[in-house]
Coordinates of C-alpha atoms in Angstrom, one line a residue:
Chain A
X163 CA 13.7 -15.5 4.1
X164 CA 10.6 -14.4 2.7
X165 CA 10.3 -14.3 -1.3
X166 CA 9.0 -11.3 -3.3
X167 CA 5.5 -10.4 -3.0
X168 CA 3.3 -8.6 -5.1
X169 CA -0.2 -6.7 -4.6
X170 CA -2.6 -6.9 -5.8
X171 CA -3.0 -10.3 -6.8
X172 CA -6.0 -9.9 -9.4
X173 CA -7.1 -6.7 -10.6
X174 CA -10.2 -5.5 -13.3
X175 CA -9.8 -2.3 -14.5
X176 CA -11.6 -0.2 -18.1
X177 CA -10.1 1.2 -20.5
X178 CA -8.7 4.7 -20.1
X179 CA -7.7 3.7 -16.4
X180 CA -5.1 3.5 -14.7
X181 CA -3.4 1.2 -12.3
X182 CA -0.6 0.8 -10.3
X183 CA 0.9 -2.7 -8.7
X184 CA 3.0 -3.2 -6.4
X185 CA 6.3 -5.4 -5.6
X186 CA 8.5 -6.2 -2.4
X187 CA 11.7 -8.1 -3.3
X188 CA 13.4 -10.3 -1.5
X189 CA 15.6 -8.5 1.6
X190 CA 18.3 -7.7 1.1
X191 CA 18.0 -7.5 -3.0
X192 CA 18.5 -4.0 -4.3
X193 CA 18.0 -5.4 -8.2
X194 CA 14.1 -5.0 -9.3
X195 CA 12.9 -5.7 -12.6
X196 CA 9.5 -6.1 -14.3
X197 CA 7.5 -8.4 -16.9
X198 CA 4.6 -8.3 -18.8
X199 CA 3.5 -12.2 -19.9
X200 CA 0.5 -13.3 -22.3
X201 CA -0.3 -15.8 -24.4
X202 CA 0.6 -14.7 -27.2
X203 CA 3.8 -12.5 -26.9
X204 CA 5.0 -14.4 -23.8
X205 CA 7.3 -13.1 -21.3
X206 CA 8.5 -9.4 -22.1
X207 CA 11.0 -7.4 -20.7
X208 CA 9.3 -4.1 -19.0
X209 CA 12.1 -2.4 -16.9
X210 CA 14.9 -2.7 -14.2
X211 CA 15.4 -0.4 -11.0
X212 CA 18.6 -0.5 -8.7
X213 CA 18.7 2.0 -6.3
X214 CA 16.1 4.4 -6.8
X215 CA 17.1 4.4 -10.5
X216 CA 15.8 3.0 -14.0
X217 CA 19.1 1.2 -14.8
X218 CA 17.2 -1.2 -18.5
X219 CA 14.2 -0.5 -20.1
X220 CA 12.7 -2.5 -22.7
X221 CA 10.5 -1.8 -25.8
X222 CA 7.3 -0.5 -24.3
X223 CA 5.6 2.9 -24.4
X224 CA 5.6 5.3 -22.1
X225 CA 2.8 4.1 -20.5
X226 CA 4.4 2.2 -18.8
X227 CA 6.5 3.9 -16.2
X228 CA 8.2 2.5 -12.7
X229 CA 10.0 3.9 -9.4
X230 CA 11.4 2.3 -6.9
X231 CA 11.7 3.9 -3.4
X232 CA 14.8 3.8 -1.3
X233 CA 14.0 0.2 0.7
X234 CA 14.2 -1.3 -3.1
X235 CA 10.4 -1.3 -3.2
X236 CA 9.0 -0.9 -6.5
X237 CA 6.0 0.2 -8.2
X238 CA 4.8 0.0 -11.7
X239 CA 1.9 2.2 -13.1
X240 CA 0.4 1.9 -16.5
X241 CA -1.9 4.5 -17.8
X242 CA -4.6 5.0 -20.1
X243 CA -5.2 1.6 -19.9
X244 CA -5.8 -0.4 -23.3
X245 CA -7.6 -4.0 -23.5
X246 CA -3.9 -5.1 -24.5
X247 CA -2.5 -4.2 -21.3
X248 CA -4.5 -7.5 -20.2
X249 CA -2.0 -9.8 -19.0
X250 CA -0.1 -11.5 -16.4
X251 CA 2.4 -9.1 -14.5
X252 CA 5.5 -10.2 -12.8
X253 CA 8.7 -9.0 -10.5
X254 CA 11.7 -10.5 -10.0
X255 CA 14.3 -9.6 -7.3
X256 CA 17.9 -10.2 -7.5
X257 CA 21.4 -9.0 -5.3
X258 CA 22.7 -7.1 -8.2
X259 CA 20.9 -7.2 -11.6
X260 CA 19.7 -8.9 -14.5
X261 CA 23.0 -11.2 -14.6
X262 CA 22.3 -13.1 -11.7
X263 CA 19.0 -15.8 -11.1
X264 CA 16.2 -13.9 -10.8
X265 CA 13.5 -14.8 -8.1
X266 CA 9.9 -14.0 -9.2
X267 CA 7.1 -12.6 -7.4
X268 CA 3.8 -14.6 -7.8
X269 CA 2.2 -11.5 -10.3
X270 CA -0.7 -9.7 -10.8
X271 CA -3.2 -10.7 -12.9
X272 CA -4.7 -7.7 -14.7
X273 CA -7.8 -7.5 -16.7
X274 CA -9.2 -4.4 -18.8
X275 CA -12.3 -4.3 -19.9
Chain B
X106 CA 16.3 -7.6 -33.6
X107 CA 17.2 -9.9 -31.0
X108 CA 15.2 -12.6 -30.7
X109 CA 14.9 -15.8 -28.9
X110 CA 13.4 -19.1 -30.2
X111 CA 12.2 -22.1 -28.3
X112 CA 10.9 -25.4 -29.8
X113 CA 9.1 -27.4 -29.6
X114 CA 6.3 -25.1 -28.9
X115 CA 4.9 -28.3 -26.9
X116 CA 6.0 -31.5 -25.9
X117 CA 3.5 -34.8 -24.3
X118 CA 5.9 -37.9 -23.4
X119 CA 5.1 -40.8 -21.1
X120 CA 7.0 -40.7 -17.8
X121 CA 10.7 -42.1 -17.5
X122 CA 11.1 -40.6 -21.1
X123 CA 14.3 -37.9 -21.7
X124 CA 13.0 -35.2 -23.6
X125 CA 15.5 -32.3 -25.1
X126 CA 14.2 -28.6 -25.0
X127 CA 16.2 -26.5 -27.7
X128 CA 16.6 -22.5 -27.4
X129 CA 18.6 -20.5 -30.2
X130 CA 19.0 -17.3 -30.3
X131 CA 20.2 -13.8 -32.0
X132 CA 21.3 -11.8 -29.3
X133 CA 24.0 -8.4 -29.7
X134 CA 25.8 -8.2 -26.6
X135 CA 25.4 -11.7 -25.2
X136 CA 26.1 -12.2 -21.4
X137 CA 24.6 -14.8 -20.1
X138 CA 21.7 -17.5 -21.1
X139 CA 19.3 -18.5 -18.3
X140 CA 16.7 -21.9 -17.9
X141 CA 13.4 -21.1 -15.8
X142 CA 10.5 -23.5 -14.9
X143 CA 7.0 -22.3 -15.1
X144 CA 4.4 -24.2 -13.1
X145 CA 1.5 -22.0 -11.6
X146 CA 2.8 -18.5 -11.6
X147 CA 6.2 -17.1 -11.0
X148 CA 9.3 -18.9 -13.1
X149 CA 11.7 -20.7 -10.9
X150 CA 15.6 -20.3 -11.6
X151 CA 17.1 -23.6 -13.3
X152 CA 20.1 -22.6 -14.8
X153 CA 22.7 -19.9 -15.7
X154 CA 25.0 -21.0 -18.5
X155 CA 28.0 -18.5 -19.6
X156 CA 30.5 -20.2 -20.7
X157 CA 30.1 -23.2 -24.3
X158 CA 30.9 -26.2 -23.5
X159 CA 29.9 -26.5 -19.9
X160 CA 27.4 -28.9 -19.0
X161 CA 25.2 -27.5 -15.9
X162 CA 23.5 -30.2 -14.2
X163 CA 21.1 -30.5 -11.3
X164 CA 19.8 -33.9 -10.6
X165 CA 17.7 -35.1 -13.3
X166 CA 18.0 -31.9 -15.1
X167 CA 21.3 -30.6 -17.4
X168 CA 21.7 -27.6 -19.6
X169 CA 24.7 -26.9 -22.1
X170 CA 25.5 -23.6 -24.2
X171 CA 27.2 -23.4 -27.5
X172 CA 27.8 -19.7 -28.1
X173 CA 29.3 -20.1 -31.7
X174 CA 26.2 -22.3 -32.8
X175 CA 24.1 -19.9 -30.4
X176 CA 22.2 -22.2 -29.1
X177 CA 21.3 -24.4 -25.7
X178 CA 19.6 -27.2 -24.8
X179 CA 18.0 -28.6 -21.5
X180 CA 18.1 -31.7 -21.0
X181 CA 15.3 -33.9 -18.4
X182 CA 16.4 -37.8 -17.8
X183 CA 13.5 -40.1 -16.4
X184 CA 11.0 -37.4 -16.6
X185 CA 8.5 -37.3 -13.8
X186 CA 4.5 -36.3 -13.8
X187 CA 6.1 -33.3 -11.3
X188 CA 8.4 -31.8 -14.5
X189 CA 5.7 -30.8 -16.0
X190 CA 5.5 -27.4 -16.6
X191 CA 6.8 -24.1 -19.1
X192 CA 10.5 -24.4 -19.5
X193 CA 11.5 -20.6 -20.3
X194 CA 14.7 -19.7 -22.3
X195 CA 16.0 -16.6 -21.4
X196 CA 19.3 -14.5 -22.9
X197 CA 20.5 -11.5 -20.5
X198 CA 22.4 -9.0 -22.9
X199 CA 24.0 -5.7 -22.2
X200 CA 20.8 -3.6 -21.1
X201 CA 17.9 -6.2 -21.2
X202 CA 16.8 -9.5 -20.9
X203 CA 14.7 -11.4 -24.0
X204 CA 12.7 -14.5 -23.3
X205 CA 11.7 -16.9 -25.6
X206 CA 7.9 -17.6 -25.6
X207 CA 8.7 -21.3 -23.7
X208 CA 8.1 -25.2 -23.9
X209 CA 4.6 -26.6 -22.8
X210 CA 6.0 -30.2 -21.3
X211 CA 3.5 -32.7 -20.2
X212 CA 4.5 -35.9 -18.9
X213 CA 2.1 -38.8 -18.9
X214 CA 1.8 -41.2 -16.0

């Protein structure tokens, strides 16, 4: 079974941009959720999308914003980029939701200028 | 706030050693408290603990949970140069999940 992929892997964007990445869970998993991970916050919470719907959000702005389409692909866009944003950008797939193991995608790396 | 707390921050030991990885945490609306192994890039699953008392074990590797302590600690036995890695703490609650900000093991040949 193939894992949860994410595009692109690395990505360089300025300030004021903005970007959208990409992530294909695991088939059969309808559970989608997202993570922002730097150095110095760690891992954070962005969002969670089960069918076609924002089901958790965490404590980001609104930025940050997701969808996820009707074969539990999902997208994440972040506008007006800041140098902040820089970071390490995960998805995870799971059957149901955030209660179950998640599997993670292998993230993309994002760097603002 | 909720909040999850890992220590040590780091950790070097010599191979074969047992190390002990701690996580407490503050959490409203606990469900469930989750182990994950950082080596490259995306965490790998290790453990889902519910229930106090339990001891999960996999191989080398065991994790128990005391919810009225709030805390849970993993456990690695004869710790190998391929262990290490960032071991992430992780507490799911009602609408979210909160990570703690991980252990940096190295093992030593």
């Amino acid at each position: 079974k193939a894992g949860v992929t994410q595009t692109p892997r690395y990505l360089i964007k300025t300030r004021g941009q903005q970007v959208t990445l990409s992530c294909s869970p695991i088939s059969g998993h309808r559970s989608v959720s997202w993570y922002q991970q730097t150095p110095g916050q760690g891992l954070q919470f962005l969002f969670e999308y089960f069918s076609e719907t924002q089901r958790n959000k965490g404590n980001f702005p609104g930025r940050f914003s997701g969808r996820q389409f009707s074969n539990s692909r999902s997208e994440m866009n972040v506008s007006t980029l800041e140098l902040g944003d820089s970071a390490l950008y995960l998805c995870a797939s799971s059957l149901q939701g955030l209660g179950e193991t998640q599997y993670f995608g292998p993230g993309t790396r994002l760097l603002v200028l | 706030e909720d909040k999850v707390v890992q220590s040590p921050l780091s950790l070097v030991v010599h191979e074969g050693d047992t190390v002990t990885l701690n996580c407490s945490y503050e959490v409203t609306n606990f469900r469930s408290l989750l182990w994950y192994k950082q080596e490259k890039k995306a965490p790998t699953f290790l453990f889902m603990l519910t229930s106090s008392g339990i001891e999960k074990k996999s191989g080398r590797l065991s994790s128990i949970l005391d919810k009225k302590e709030l805390f849970s600690i993993l456990n690695i036995t004869a710790t190998q140069t391929g262990d290490s890695a960032v071991y992430l703490c992780a507490v799911e609650a009602r609408d979210k999940i909160i990570f703690g900000k991980g252990t940096r093991l190295h093992i030593l040949p």
